[in-house]
Structures are given as C-alpha cells and as structure tokens.
Coordinates of C-alpha atoms and ligand atoms in Angstrom, one line a residue:
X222 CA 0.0 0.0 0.0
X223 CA 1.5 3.6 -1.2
X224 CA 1.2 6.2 1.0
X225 CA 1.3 10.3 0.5
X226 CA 3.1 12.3 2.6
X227 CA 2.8 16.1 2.0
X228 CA 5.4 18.4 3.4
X229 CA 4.8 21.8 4.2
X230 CA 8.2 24.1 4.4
X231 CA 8.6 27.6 3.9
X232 CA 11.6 28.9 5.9
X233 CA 15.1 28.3 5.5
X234 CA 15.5 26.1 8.9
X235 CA 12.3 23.7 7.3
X236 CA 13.8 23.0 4.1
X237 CA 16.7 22.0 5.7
X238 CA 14.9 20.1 8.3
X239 CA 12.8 18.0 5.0
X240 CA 16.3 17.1 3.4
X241 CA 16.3 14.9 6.0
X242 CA 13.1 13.3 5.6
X243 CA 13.6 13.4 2.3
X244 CA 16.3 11.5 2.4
X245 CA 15.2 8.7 4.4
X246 CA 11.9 8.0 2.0
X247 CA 14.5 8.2 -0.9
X248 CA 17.2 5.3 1.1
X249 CA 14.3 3.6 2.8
X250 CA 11.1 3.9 1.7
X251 CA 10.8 4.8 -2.2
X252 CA 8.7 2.3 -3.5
X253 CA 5.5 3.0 -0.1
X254 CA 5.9 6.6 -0.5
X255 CA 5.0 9.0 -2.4
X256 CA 6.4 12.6 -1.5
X257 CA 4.9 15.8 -2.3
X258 CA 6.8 19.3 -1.2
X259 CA 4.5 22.0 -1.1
X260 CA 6.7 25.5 -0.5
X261 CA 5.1 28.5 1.2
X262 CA 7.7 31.0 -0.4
X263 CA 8.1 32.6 2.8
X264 CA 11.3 32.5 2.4
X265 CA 12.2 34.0 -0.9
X266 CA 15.3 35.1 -1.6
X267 CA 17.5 32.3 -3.4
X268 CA 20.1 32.4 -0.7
X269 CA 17.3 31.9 1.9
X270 CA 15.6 29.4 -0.4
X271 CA 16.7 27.6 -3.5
X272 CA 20.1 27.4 -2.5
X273 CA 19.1 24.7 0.6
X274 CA 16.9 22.7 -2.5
X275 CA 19.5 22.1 -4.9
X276 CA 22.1 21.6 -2.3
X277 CA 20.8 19.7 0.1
X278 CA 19.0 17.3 -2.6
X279 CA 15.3 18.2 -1.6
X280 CA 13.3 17.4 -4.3
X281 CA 12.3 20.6 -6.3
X282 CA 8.7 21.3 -4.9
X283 CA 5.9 20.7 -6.9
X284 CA 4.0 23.5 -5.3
X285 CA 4.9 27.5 -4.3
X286 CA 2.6 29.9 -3.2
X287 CA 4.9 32.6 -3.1
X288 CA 3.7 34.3 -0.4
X289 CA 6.6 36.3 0.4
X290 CA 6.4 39.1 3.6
X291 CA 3.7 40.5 4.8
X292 CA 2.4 41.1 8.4
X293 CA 2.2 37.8 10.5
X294 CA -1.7 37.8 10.1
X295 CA -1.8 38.8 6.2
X296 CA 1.3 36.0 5.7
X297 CA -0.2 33.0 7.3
X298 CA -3.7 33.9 6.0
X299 CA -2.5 33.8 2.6
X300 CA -0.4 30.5 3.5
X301 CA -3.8 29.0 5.1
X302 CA -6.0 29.6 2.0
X303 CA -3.1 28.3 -0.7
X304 CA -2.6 25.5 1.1
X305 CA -5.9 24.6 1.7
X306 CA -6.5 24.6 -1.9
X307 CA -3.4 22.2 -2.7
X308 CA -4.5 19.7 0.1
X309 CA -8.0 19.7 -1.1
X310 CA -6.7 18.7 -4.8
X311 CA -3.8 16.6 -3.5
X312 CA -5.5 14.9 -0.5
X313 CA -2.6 13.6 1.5
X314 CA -2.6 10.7 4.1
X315 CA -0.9 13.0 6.5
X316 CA 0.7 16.4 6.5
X317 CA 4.3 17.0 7.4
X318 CA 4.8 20.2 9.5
X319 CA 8.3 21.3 10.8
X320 CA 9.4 23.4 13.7
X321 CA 7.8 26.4 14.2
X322 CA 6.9 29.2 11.5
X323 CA 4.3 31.1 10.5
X324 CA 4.9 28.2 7.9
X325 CA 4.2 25.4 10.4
X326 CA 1.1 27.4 11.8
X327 CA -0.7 27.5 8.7
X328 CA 0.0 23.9 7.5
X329 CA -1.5 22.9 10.6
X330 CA -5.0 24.9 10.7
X331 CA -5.5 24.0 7.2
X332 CA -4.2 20.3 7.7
X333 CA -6.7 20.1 10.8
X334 CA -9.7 21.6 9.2
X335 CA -9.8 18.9 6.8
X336 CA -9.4 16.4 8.9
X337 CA -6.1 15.3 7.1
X338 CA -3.8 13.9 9.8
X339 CA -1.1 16.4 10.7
X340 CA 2.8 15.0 11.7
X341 CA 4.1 17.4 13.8
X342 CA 8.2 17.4 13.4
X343 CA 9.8 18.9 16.5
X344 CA 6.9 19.0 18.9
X345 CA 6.5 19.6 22.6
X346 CA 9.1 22.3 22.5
X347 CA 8.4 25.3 24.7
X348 CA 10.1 28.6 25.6
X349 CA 7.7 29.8 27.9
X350 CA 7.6 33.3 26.2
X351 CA 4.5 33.5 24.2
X352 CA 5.6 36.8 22.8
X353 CA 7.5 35.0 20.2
X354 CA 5.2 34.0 16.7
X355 CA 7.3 31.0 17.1
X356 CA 5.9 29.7 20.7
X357 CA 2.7 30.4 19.7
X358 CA 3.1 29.1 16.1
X359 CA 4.4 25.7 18.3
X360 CA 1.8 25.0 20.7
X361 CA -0.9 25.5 18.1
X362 CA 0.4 23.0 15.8
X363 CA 1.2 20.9 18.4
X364 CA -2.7 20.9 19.6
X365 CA -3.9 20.3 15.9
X366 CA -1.8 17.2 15.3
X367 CA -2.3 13.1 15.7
X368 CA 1.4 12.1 15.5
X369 CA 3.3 14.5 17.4
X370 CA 7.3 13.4 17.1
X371 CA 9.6 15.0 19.8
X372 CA 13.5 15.6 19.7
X373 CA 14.0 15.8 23.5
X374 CA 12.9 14.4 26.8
X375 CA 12.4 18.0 28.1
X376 CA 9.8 18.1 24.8
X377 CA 8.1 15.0 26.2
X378 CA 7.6 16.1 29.3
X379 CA 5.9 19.4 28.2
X380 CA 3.2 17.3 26.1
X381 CA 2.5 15.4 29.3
X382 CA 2.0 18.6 31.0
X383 CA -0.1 20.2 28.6
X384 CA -2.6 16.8 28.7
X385 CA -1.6 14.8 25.6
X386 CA -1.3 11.2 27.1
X387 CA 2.1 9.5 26.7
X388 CA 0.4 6.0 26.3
X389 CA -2.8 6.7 23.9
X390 CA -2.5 3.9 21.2
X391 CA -3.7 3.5 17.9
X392 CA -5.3 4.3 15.7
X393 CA -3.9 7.8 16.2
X394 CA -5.8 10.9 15.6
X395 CA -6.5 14.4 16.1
X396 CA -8.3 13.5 19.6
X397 CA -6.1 10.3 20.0
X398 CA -2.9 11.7 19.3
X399 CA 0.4 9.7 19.7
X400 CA 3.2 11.1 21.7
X401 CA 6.7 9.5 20.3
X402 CA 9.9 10.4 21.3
X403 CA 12.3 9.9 17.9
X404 CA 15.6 12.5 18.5
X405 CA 16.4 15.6 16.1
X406 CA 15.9 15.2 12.6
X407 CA 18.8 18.0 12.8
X408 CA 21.3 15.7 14.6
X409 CA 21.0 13.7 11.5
X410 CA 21.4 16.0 9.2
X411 CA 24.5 17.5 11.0
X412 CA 26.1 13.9 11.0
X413 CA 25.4 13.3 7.5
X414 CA 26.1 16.9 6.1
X415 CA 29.4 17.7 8.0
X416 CA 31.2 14.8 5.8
X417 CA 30.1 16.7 2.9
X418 CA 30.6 20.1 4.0
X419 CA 34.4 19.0 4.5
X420 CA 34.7 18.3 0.4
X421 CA 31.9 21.2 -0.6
X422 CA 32.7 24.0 1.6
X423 CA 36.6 23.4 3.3
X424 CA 36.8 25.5 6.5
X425 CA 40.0 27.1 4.5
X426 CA 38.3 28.1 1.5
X427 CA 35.5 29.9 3.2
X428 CA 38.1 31.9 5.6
X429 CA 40.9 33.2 3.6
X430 CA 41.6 36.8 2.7
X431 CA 38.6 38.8 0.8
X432 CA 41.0 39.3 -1.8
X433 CA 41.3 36.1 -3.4
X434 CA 38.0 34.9 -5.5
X435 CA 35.4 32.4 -3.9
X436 CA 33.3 32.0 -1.2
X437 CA 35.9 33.6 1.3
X438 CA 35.0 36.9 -0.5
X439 CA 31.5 36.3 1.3
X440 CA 33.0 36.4 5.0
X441 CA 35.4 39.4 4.5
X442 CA 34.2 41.0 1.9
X443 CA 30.4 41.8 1.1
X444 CA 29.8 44.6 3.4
X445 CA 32.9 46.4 1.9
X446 CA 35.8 45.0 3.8
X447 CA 38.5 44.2 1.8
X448 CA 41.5 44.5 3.9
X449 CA 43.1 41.0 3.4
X450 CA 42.1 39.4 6.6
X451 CA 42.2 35.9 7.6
X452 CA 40.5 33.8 9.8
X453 CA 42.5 31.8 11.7
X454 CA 40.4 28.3 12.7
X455 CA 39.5 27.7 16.2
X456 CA 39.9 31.6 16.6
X457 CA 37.1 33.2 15.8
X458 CA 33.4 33.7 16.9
X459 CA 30.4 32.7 14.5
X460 CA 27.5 35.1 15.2
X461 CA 24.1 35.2 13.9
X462 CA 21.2 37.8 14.5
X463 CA 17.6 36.9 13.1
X464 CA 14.9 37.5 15.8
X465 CA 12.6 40.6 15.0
X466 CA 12.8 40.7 19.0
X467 CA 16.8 41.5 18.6
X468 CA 16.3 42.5 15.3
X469 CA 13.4 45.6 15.5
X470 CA 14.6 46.8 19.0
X471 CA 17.4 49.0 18.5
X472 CA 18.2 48.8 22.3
X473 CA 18.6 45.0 21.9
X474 CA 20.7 46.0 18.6
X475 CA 23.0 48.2 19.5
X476 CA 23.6 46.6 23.0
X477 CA 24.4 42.9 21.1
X478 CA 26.9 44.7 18.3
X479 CA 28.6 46.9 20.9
X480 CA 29.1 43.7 23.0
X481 CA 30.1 41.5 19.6
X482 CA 32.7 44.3 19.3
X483 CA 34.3 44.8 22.6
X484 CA 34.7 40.8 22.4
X485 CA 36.5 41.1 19.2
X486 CA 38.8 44.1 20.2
X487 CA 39.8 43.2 24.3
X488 CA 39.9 39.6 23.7
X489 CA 41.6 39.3 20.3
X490 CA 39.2 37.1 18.4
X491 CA 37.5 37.9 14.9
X492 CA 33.6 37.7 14.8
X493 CA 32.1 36.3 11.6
X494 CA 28.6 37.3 10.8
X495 CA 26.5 35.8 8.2
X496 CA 22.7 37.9 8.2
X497 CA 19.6 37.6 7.3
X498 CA 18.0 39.8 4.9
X499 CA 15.9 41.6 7.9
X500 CA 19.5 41.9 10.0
X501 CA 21.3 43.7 6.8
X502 CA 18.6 46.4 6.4
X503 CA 18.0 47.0 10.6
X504 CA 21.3 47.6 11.3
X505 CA 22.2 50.5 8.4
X506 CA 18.6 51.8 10.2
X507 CA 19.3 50.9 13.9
X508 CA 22.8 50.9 14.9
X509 CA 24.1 54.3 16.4
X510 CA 26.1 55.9 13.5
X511 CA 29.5 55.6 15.5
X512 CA 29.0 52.1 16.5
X513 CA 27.5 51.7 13.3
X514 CA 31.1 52.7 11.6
X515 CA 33.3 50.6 13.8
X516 CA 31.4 47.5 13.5
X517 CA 31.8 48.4 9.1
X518 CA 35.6 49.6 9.6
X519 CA 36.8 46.7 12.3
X520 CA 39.2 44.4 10.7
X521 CA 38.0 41.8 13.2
X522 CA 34.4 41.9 12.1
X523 CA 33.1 40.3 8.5
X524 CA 29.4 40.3 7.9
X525 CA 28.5 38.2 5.3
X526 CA 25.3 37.4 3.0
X527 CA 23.7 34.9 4.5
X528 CA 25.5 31.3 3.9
X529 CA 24.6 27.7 2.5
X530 CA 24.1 24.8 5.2
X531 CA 27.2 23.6 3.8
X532 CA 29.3 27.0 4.4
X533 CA 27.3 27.3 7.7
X534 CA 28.0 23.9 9.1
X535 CA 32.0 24.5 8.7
X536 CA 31.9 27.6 10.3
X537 CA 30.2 26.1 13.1
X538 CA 33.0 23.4 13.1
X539 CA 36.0 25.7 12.8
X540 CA 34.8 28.6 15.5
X541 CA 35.9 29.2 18.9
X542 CA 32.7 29.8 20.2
X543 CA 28.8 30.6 18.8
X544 CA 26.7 33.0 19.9
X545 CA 23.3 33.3 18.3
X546 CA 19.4 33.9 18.8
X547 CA 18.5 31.1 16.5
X548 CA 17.0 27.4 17.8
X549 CA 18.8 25.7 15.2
X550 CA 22.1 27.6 15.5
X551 CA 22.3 26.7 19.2
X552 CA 21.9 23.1 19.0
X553 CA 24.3 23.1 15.9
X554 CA 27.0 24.4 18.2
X555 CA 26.4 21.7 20.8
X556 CA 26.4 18.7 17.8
X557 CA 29.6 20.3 16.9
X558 CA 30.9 20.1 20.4
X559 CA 31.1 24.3 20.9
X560 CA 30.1 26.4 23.3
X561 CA 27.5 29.0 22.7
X562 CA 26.1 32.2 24.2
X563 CA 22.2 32.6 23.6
X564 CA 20.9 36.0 22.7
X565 CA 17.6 35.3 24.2
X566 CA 15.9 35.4 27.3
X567 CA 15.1 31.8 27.7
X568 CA 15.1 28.2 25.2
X569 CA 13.4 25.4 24.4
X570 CA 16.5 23.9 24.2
X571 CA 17.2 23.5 27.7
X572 CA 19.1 20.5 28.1
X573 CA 22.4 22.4 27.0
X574 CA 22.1 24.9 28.8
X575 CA 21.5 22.4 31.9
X576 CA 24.8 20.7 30.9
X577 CA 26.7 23.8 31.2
X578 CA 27.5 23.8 27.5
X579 CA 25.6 27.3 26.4
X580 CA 24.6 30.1 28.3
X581 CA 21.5 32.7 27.6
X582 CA 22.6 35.9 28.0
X583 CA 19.1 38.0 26.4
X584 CA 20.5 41.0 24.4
X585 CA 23.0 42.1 27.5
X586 CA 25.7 43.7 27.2
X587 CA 27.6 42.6 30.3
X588 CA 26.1 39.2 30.1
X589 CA 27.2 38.8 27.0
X590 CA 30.9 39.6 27.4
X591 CA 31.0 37.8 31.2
X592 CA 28.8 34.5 29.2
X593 CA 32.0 34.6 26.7
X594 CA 34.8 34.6 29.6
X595 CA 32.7 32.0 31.5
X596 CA 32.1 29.6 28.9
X597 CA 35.6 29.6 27.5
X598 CA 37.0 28.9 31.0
X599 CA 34.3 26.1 31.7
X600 CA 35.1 22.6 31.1
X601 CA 32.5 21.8 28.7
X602 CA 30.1 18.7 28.4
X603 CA 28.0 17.4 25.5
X604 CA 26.2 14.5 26.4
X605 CA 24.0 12.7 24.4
X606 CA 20.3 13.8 23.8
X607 CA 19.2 14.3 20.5
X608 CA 19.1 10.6 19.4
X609 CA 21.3 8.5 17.4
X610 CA 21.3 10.2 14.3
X611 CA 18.5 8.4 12.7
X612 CA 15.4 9.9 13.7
X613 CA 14.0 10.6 10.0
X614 CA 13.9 6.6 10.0
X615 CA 12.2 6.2 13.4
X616 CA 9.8 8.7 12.3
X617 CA 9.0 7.6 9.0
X618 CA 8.9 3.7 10.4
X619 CA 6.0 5.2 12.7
X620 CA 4.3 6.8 10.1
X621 CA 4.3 3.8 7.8
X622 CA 3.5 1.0 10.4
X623 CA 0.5 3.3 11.4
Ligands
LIG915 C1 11.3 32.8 10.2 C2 10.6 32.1 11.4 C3 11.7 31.7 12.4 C4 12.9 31.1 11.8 C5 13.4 31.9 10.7 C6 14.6 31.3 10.0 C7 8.3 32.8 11.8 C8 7.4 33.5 12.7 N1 9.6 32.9 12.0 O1 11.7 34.1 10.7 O2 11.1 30.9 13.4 O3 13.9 30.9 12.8 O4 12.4 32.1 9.7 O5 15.3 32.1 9.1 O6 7.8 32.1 10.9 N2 13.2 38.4 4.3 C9 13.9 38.7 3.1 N3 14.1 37.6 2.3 C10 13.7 36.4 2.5 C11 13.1 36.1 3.8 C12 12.8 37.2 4.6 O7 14.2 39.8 2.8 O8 14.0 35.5 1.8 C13 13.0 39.6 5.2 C14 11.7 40.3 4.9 O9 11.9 41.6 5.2 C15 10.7 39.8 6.0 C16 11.7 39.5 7.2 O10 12.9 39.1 6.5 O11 9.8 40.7 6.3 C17 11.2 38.4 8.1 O12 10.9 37.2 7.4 P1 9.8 36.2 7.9 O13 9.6 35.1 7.0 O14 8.6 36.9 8.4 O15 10.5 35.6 9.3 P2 12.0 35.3 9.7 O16 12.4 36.4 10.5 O17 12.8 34.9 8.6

C-alpha cells in the first residue's frame, strides 16, 4: 500500500529540516511513498531558499505559493487559504509540519480543518515566552496534530504537561494523538552533512583573505571590507542575528553589536557574521552611526550574505565559540561540540544549557561579554540527547507502520 506524505516548508530552517526526511523515503522507503513538497515562499530570496533545495538534494517542490512578507496575520492567512487549496486537490494521508513558522502554523490549521492527519516534526518544545510567533506558532500546531514526534525528553515532558497522554494507542488521531519520542531530525542532518561540507565547503576556503576569489569573498568582503584578513580556525566567533525581538529593538541592537565588538577588540578574536536579509537592512537603520562605523571599519568583524548549510555547518566546526538567537544555530553548536552564548531570554532547548554547554545571556551587554569569559573557562560537556542520528527513519517507520 502507497502512501502520500505532503510536506509543508517555507523557511530556511524547514527546508533544511525535509532534506532529511527526504532522504530517508529516498534510502528507505521509495517504493510506499510518495512525497509531495508544497513550499510557502516565505522564504524567498534564493540564498534563503533555493540554495538549501538544490544543495541539500530536496526534491524541487511541486507547489509554491509565493507568499513572500507581509504582516504575520496577512502571511499566514494567505499560507492558510493556498494551502488549503493544494490539500484539497492533493489529499494527502498525512501532512508533514516542521518546527515552528508562520509556515508550520498555517499547515496545521488547514491540515486540521480537513481532517487530514497532521505530523508534527519537532513537537512539545516550549520557551515559555508566548511573545515569540514562534511559541505560539508551536503549541498551536502541536494541539492540531495526531502524530506528534519530539526531539528531546524536556519536549516529552511538556506534552504530558499540557494533557496529551504518553500512552494513547492506535489508531492515532487528532483527539487520539500519539506522543513519540524519535531525537532531532537536525542531529541527522548534522552527522550526515558535516562529511560533505568538509569536500563542498573546506573550512580554509571559506576563511581566507577577501581578496582572493570564492566564497571567502563572502565572509570578508560583502559589506565592503577588503583588507586582506584571515580567519585563523579555532579563533574566531560565528554570530548570527535573526529574531525581530533582537532585530526591531534598537536597544537589543545596538547593546548585542557593541558587546560582539568589545569581544573582538579586548579579547583578540575575529567575529564572523552571516545575516539575514531583515538583520542587513536593521542595522544601516538601527545601529548608532558611530558604532554603526566601527562595527563596518573593524578588521575583526566580516558580515556576510547569508550562507549555505554547507558553508554554515564548517563555520560552526572551525569557530571558537557561537553566539546566536536562533533554535537551530544553538543546538548546531552543541552537535559540533562548541560552546555558545544565547541572545535570548530563555530556550526550548534546555538541556544544554542544563549541561553547562551554552549560556542565555538575552541582548545584555555585560552578560554577554562575562557569558564569553565563562564559557571559555568552563570545562565543557556534551552529552547525548538528540538521538542516534537516525530519527528521519524512526519517524518515517512510525508513520508507515501506522
Ligand atoms: C522565520 C521564522 C523563524 C525562523 C526563521 C529562520 C516565523 C514567525 N519565524 O523568521 O522561526 O527561525 O524564519 O530564518 O515564521 N526576508 C527577506 N528575504 C527572505 C526572507 C525574509 O528579505 O527570503 C525579510 C523580509 O523583510 C521579512 C523578514 O525578513 O519581512 C522576516 O521574514 P519572515 O519570513 O517573516 O520571518 P523570519 O524572521 O525569517
């Protein structure tokens, strides 16, 4: 018996996050399954978007609604009604959601309202700050779905306190959902990427001087610098900046860049910055003009265009130390085995933070540069708890035998 699987992606993280579901129906499953990618086009841009298709071999989808930005209500309205229209025509045996976006919300209200089984990828986690779209975009999902497939104990645990019943049984539905606890569909990626990010994208081709050709010219060079500088591996910070809570507060801003910068001049360390589109334009429009100019002119900061998974993945490998307000970032570092300062108030990440391994600091100035002196000096610990790398296959072993 054949069975349809429609996956719903839309941001950069959730087309990364299907390569590896992907993946497992193409190694394990092709004959049973038949694989639909339906894209939101919330990201757009081809370096937020086609870039992750044709590198990380997800099929090409075979639906885009190109929905682009808009306010959150506008966005995932238009999401909600495209899609809707797709599932009625395509009528899938169950709809595959990932993570958290406006992306995951609207896949899930649609999914739910016609009764179409929804697979929620990443469930049960929980910040605890429902000012973020993304918890909110989270618990909804989570609450719409009959197979709900969680990275972490910690997500576990939060299901069971929200209600959803660890030992329901099938058949599994929206009112009898199934609680399974498979590890991170990112772990495997990370495992089965960072082979091929060493013959892709070589630590050593993406760090050399902005004035040789290639990639490198990306880390030194886009925002104007040009000055010949070199990364040296194991010596420098990778920092990313996405959140419209970092992003769209200019007090957050400014306090995160002036802190990125007094790192990189007192404590001799280069910070490497690849942004997102929203990051580029907020900081020519946020920053104070002085810092503004320093953080442009310092030979110790490169901000980049944003980077593939493969680029991203040996910068993660190569740096000292990663700070970051992204989920995905976070838990990359800890894969990795590196330390990482959080530029958020709290995670849903929690278990490496509770090992000691990364620290949140919010948008802090002082925490942030104390978090970097701490961690270094820390002996650092990485135990084992997203999974054994195969979680695609648990999941899709579920979804099949179900
Ligand atoms: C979204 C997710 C977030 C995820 C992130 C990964 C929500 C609520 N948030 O945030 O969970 O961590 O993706 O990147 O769904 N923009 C471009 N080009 C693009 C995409 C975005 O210029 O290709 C700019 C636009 O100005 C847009 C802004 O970025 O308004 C924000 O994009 P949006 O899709 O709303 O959310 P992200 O911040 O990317």
């Amino acid at each position: 018996m054949s069975l349809s699987l429609l996956s719903i992606v839309g941001a950069r993280p959730q087309i990364i996050k299907a390569a590896a579901i992907s993946r497992a129906i193409r190694n394990r499953y092709p004959d049973p399954v038949r694989e639909i990618i339906l894209h939101t086009g919330q990201h757009y841009d081809s370096n937020m978007s086609e870039v992750f298709f044709d590198q990380l071999e997800v099929p090409k989808p075979d639906y885009n609604l190109n929905v682009g930005s808009a306010s959150h209500g506008a966005q995932t309205a238009l999401m909600i009604s495209g899609i809707e229209e797709v599932l009625i025509k395509e009528w899938p045996d169950a709809v595959l959601l990932y993570g958290d976006t406006n992306s995951t919300l609207a896949g899930a209200v649609a999914a739910s309202k016609l009764h179409i089984p929804v697979a929620h990828i990443e469930a049960g986690l929980r910040s605890f700050n429902k000012s973020m779209p993304e918890e909110i975009n989270r618990i909804m999902c989570d609450h719409c779905s009959s197979f709900l497939f969680s990275p972490t104990v910690a997500g576990i645990n939060n299901l069971a306190r929200e209600g959803f019943c660890l030992e329901a049984r099938a058949p599994y539905t929206i009112d009898n959902p199934g609680v399974f606890h498979t590890g991170d569909v990112m772990f495997d990626n990370s495992l089965f990427f960072a082979e091929m990010a060493e013959k892709v994208a070589p630590l050593e081709k993406i760090i050399g001087p902005s004035d040789k050709v290639g990639p490198c010219d990306k880390v030194f060079g886009s925002v104007g610098k040009s000055d010949g500088h070199t990364l040296t591996p194991g010596n420098y910070i990778l920092a990313t900046i996405h959140r419209d809570s970092n992003t769209d507060d200019s007090i957050r801003l400014n306090s995160i860049f002036r802190a990125l910068l007094y790192i990189a001049e007192n404590r001799g360390v280069d910070v490497v910055i690849p942004l997102h589109p929203r990051t580029s334009k907020m900081l020519k429009q946020s920053l104070e003009t002085g810092l503004y100019k320093r953080v442009i002119d310092s030979s110790r900061i490169g901000l980049t265009s944003p980077l593939s998974f493969f680029e991203m993945i040996s910068l993660e490998r190569g740096a000292k130390i990663v700070i970051t307000d992204s989920g995905g970032v976070q838990k990359e570092a800890f894969f990795f085995r590196k330390p990482s300062l959080i530029l958020r108030p709290q995670t849903e990440w929690v278990e490496i933070v509770d090992c000691g391994s990364a620290l949140l600091v919010d948008a802090d100035y002082e925490k942030i540069v104390s978090g970097y002196d701490t961690l270094l000096g820390r002996e650092l610990q990485f135990p084992s708890i997203f999974g054994d790398g195969n979680a695609s296959e648990a999941i899709l072993d579920i979804l099949l035998n179900l």
